[in-house]
Structures are given as structure tokens and as C-alpha cells.
C-alpha positions as a LaTeX table, in Angstrom:
\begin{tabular}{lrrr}
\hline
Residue & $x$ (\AA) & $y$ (\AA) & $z$ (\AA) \\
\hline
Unk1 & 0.00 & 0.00 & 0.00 \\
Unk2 & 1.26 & 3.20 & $-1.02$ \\
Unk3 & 1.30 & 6.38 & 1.38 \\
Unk4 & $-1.14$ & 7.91 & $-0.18$ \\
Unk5 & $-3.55$ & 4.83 & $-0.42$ \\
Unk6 & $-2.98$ & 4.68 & 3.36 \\
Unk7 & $-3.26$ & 8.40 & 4.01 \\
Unk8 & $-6.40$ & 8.33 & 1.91 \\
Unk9 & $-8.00$ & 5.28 & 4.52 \\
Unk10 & $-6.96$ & 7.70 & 7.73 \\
Unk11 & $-8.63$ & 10.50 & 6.13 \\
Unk12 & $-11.66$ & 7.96 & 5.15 \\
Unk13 & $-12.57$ & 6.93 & 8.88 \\
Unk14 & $-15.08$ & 8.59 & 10.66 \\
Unk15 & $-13.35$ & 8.28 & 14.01 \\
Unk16 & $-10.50$ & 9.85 & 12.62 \\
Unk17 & $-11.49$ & 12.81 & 10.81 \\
Unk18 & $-13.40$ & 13.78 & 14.36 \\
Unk19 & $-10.07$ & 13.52 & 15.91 \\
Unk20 & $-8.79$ & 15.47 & 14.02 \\
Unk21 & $-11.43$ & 18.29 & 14.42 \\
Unk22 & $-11.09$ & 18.04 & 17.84 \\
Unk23 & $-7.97$ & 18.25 & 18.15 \\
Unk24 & $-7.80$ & 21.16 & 15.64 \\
Unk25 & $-10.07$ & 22.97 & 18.22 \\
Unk26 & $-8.15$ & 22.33 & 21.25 \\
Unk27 & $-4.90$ & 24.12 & 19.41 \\
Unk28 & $-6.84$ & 26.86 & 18.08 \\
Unk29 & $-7.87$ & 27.19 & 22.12 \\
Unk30 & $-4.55$ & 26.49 & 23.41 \\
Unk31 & $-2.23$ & 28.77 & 21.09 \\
Unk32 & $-4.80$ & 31.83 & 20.49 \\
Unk33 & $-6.06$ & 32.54 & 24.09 \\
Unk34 & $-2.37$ & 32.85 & 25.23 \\
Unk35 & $-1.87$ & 35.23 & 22.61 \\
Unk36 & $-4.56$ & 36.96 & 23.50 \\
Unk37 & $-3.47$ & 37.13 & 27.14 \\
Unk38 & 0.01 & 37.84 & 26.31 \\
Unk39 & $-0.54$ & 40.66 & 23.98 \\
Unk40 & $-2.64$ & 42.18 & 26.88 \\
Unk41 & $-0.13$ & 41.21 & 29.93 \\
Unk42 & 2.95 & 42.66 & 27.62 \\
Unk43 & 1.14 & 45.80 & 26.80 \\
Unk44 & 1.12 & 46.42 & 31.03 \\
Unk45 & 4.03 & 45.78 & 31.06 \\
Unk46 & 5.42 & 48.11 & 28.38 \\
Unk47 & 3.34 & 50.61 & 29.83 \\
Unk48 & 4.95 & 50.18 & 33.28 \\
Unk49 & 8.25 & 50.30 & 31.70 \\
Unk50 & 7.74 & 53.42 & 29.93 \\
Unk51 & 6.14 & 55.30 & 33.21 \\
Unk52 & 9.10 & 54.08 & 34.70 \\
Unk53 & 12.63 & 53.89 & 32.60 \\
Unk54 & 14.70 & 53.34 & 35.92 \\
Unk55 & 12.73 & 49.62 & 35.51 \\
Unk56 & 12.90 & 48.89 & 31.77 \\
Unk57 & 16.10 & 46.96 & 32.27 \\
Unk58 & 15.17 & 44.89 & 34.85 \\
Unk59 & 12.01 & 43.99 & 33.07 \\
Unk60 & 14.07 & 43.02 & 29.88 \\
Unk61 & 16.31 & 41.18 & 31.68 \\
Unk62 & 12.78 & 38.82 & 33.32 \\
Unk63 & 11.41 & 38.56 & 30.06 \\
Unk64 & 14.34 & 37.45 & 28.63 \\
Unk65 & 14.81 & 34.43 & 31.49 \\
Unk66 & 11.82 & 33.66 & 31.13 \\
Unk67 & 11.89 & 33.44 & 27.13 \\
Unk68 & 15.09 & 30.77 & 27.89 \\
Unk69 & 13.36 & 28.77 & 29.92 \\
Unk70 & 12.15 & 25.04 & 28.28 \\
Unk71 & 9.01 & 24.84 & 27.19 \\
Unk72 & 8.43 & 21.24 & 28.20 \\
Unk73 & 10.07 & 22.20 & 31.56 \\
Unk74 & 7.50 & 24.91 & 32.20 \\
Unk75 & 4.50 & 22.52 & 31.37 \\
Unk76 & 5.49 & 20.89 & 33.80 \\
Unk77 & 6.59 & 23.48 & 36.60 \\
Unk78 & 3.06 & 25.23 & 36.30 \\
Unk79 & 0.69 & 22.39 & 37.97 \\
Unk80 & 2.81 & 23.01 & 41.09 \\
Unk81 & 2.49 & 26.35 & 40.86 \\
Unk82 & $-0.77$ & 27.35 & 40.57 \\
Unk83 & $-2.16$ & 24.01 & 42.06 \\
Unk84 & $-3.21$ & 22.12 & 38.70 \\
Unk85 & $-3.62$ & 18.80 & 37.69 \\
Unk86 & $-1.11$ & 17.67 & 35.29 \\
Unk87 & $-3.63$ & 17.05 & 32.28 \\
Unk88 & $-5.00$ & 20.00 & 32.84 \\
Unk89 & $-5.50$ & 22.58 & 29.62 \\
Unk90 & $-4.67$ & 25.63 & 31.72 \\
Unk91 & $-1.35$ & 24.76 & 32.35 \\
Unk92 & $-0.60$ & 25.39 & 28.69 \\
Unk93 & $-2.41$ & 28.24 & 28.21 \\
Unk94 & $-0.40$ & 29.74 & 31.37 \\
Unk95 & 2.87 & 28.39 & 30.22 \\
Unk96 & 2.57 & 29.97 & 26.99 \\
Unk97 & 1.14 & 33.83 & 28.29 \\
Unk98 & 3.90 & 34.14 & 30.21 \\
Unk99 & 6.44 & 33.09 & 26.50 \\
Unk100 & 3.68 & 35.51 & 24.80 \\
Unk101 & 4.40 & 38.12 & 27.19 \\
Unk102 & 8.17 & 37.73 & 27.41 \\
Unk103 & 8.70 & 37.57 & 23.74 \\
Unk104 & 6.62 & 40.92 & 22.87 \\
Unk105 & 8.10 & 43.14 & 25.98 \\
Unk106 & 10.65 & 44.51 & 24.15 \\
Unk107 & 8.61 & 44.94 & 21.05 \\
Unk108 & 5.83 & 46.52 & 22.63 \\
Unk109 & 8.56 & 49.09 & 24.48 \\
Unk110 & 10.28 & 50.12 & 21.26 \\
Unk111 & 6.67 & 50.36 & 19.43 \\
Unk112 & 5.68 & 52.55 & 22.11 \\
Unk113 & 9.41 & 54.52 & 21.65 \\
Unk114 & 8.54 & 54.72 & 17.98 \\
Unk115 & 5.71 & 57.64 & 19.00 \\
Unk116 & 6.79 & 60.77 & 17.76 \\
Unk117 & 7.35 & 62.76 & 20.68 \\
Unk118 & 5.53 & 66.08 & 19.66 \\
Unk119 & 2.25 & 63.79 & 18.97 \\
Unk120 & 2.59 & 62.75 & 22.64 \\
Unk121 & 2.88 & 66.62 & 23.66 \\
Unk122 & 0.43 & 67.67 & 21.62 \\
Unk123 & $-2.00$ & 65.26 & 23.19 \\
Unk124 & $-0.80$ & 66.26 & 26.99 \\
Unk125 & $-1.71$ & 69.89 & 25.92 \\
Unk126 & $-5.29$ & 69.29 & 25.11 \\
Unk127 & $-5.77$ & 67.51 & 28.40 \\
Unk128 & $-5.08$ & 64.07 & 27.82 \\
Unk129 & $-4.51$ & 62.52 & 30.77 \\
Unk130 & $-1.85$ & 59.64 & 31.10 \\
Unk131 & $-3.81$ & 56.54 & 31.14 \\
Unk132 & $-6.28$ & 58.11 & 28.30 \\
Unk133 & $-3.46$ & 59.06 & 25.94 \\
Unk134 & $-1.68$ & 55.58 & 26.03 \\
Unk135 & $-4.87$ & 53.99 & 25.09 \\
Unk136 & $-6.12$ & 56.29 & 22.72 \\
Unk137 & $-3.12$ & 57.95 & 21.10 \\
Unk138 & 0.06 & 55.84 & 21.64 \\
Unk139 & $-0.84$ & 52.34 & 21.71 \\
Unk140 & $-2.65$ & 52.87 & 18.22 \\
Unk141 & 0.00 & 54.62 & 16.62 \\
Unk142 & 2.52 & 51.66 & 17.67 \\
Unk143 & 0.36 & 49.00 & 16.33 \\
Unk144 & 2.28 & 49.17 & 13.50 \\
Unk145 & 5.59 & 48.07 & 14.80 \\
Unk146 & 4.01 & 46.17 & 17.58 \\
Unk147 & 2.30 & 43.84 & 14.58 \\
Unk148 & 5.47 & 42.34 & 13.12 \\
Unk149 & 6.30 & 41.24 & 17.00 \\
Unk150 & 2.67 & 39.95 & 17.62 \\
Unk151 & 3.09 & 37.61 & 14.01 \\
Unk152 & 6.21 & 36.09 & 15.66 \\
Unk153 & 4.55 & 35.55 & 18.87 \\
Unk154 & 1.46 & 33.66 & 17.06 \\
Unk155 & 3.82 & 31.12 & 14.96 \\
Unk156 & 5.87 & 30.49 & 18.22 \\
Unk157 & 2.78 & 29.55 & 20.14 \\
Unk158 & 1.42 & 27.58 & 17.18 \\
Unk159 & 4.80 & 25.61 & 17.55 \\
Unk160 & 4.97 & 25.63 & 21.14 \\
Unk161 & 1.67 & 23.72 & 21.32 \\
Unk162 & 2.53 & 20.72 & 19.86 \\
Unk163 & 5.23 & 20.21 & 22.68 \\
Unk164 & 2.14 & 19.90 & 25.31 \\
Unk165 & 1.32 & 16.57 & 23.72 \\
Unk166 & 3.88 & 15.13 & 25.38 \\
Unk167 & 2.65 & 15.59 & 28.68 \\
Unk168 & $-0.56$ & 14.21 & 27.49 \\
Unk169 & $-2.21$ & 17.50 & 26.10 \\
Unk170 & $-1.12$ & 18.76 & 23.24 \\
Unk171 & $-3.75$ & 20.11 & 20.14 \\
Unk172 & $-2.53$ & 18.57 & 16.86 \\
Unk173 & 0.83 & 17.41 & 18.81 \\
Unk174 & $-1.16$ & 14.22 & 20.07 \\
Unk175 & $-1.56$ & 13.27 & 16.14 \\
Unk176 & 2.58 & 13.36 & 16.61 \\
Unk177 & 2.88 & 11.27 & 19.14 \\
Unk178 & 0.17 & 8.69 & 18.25 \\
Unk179 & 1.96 & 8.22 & 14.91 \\
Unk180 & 5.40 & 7.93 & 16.41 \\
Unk181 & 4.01 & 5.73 & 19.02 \\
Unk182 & 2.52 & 3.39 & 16.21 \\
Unk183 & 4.49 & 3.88 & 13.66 \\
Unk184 & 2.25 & 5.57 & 11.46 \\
Unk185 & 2.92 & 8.23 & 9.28 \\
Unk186 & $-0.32$ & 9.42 & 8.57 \\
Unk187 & $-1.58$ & 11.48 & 11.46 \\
Unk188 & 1.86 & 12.87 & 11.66 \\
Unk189 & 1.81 & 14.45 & 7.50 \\
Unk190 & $-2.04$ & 15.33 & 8.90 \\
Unk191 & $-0.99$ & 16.89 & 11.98 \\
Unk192 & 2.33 & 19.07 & 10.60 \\
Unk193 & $-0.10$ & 20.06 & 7.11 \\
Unk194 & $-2.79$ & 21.50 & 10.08 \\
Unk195 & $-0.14$ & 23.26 & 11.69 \\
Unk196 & 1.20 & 25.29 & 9.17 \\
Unk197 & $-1.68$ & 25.88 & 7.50 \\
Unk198 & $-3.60$ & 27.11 & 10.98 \\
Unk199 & $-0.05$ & 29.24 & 11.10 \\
Unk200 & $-1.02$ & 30.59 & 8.13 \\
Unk201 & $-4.49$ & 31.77 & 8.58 \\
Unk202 & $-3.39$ & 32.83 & 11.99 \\
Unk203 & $-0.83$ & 35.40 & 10.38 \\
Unk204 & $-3.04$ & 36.62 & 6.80 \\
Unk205 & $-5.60$ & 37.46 & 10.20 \\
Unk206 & $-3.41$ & 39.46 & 11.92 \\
Unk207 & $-2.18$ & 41.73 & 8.86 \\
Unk208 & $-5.72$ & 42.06 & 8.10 \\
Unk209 & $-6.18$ & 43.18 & 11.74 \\
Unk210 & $-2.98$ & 45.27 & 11.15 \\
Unk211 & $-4.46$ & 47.08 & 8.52 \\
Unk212 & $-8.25$ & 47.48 & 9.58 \\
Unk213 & $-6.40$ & 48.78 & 12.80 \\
Unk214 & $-4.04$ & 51.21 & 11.09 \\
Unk215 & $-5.98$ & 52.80 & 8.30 \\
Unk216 & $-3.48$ & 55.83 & 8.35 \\
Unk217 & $-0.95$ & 53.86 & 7.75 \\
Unk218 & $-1.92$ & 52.78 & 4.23 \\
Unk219 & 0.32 & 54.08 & 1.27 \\
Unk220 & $-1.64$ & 55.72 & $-1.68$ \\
Unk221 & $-1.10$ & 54.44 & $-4.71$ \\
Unk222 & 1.61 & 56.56 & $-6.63$ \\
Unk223 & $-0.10$ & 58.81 & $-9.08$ \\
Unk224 & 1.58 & 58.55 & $-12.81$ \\
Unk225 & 1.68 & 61.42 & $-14.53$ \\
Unk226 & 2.49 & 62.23 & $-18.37$ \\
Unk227 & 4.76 & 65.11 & $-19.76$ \\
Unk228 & 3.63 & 66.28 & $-23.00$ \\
Unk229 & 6.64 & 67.21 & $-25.42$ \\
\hline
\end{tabular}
């Protein structure tokens, strides 16, 4: 039987294909929702080191140590933690809001440096107060820098995912180990095809996002213009 002819009767069972949904679902749940969280935790973060530059090293210098800690180490440091079961989803979805966070920290710090200065003045001078012009003047002018960061983040997540199979949850990384475990290629080409492609839709969203967000930001189209002679 050829790999094809064998990928074709995976694909063909009923039991399989809802497998496969479900466990499409559970790494949509598990990678997005720590994004989500991480975008929001490294934006406080940002903020706090921008009210306070005496503590922007010191939070660089976390984020980073956290960053270089292993991911399958973390899984399983968390239960104990925060008082978890092992199997439990949340331990993922912690694990990988705190990488979230520690990989956009620095991005979110030098989108937020990227404000031109006199637009920050200007908004102090008609009354803005602190907390009102980071939400409504700089954090949407450094979405644009803060994007490419975010688009990183969501592929590493993605990724990072799959590793939680191994301690028994795990999205499309359970169709890794099941095929190792048998020896069966097919829910492994399944589960890696998922993956990228779910990386893909993940990042066409987010520059979609980036541009509905940023409508400024959009370059006219160059006009031509002819030169009689």
C-alpha cells in the first residue's frame, strides 16, 4: 500500500477525521487565548516600563529568562504552581502567556518609543490625561511596529503547542505522538499540514487586523503622470 492509499484510509474513517477536528479545536484554544493574554499582559508591562525607565532593564532582563526557559520544563513546573492537575489545559495556556508576554516586551517598548514625541505633547496639551493618551493615542500609533512582533509571537505559540502533547495534552501534537508511538505516518503528515496551515491563517488574520487597525498607515497608490513634449 502506497502512502497515499494509506493516508487516503486515515482520512476515510469517521473516528478519525473527528479527531482530528477536535484536536484542531483544542490548538486553536490552546495557542490563540495565550496570545490573547500575552498581547494584553505585555502591553502592562510596556506601559509600566515606559512610566518608569529606571525599571525597563530589569524587566528586559525577566522577560528574557523567562523566554530561555524550556518549554516542556514549564509545562510541567506550572501544575505546582498554581495548584493544577497535570492534564490539565490551563497549564498550557499559562505556560505559553507568560512566553507571549516575554517575547513581545521589548517589542511593545520600542513600538511605544517609535511615537513621535511632539504627537505625545500635543495630546498632553489638550488635556489628555496619562492613562487616556496611552490607550487612545500611543498604543494605536505603535500597532504598526508592535504587529510584526505579535506575528512572531502567534507562529511560536502555534509551535509551542505541539510540545504539550507530550505531557498528554497537546492540540494537533497528540496526532505526533500517536503516529510515532505506532508507527504511522499518517496522522503525523495530517498533523504538521494542520499546523502550518492554521499558522497561516493565523498570520493573513493578523495583517488584516494590522491594517483594519491602522488605516493611516496605508500608502496611496503613486499617481503617474504624463509630460507632454
Amino acid at each position: 500500500m502506497s502512502f497515499f492509499d494509506e493516508l487516503g484510509q486515515y482520512l476515510g474513517s469517521a473516528n478519525n477525521r473527528e479527531q482530528i477536528l477536535d484536536t484542531l479545536a483544542e490548538h486553536c484554544y490552546l495557542a490563540l487565548l495565550p496570545l490573547v493574554l500575552g498581547i494584553v499582559l505585555a502591553i502592562a508591562i510596556g506601559w509600566l516600563g515606559r512610566a518608569w525607565p529606571r525599571a525597563r532593564g530589569v524587566i528586559l532582563v525577566l522577560a528574557n529568562l523567562v523566554y530561555t526557559i524550556p518549554s516542556l520544563a514549564l509545562f510541567v513546573m506550572i501544575p505546582s504552581l498554581i495548584g493544577t492537575k497535570m492534564l490539565d489545559s490551563i497549564n498550557v495556556v499559562v505556560a505559553l502567556t507568560l512566553y507571549t508576554a516575554a517575547l513581545l516586551v521589548r517589542p511593545v517598548l520600542d513600538a511605544l518609543d517609535a511615537v513621535p514625541p511632539a504627537v505625545i505633547a500635543s495630546a498632553t496639551a489638550m488635556g489628555y490625561r496619562p492613562a487616556r493618551r496611552f490607550l487612545t493615542v500611543e498604543l494605536p500609533l505603535a500597532v504598526p511596529v508592535l504587529a510584526a512582533g505579535v506575528r512572531v509571537a502567534s507562529v511560536s505559540n502555534i509551535s509551542l503547542v505541539s510540545v504539550g502533547a507530550l505531557i498528554g495534552v497537546g492540540g494537533l501534537g497528540v496526532l505526533f505522538t500517536d503516529g510515532f508511538q505506532r508507527e504511522y505516518f499518517s496522522p503525523i503528515v495530517v498533523g504538521i499540514v494542520l499546523t502550518l496551515l492554521l499558522a497561516l491563517v493565523v498570520d493573513l488574520l493578523l495583517v488584516l487586523s494590522r491594517r483594519l487597525l491602522t488605516p493611516w498607515d496605508r500608502t496611496a497608490a503613486p499617481v503617474r503622470t504624463e509630460v507632454a513634449v
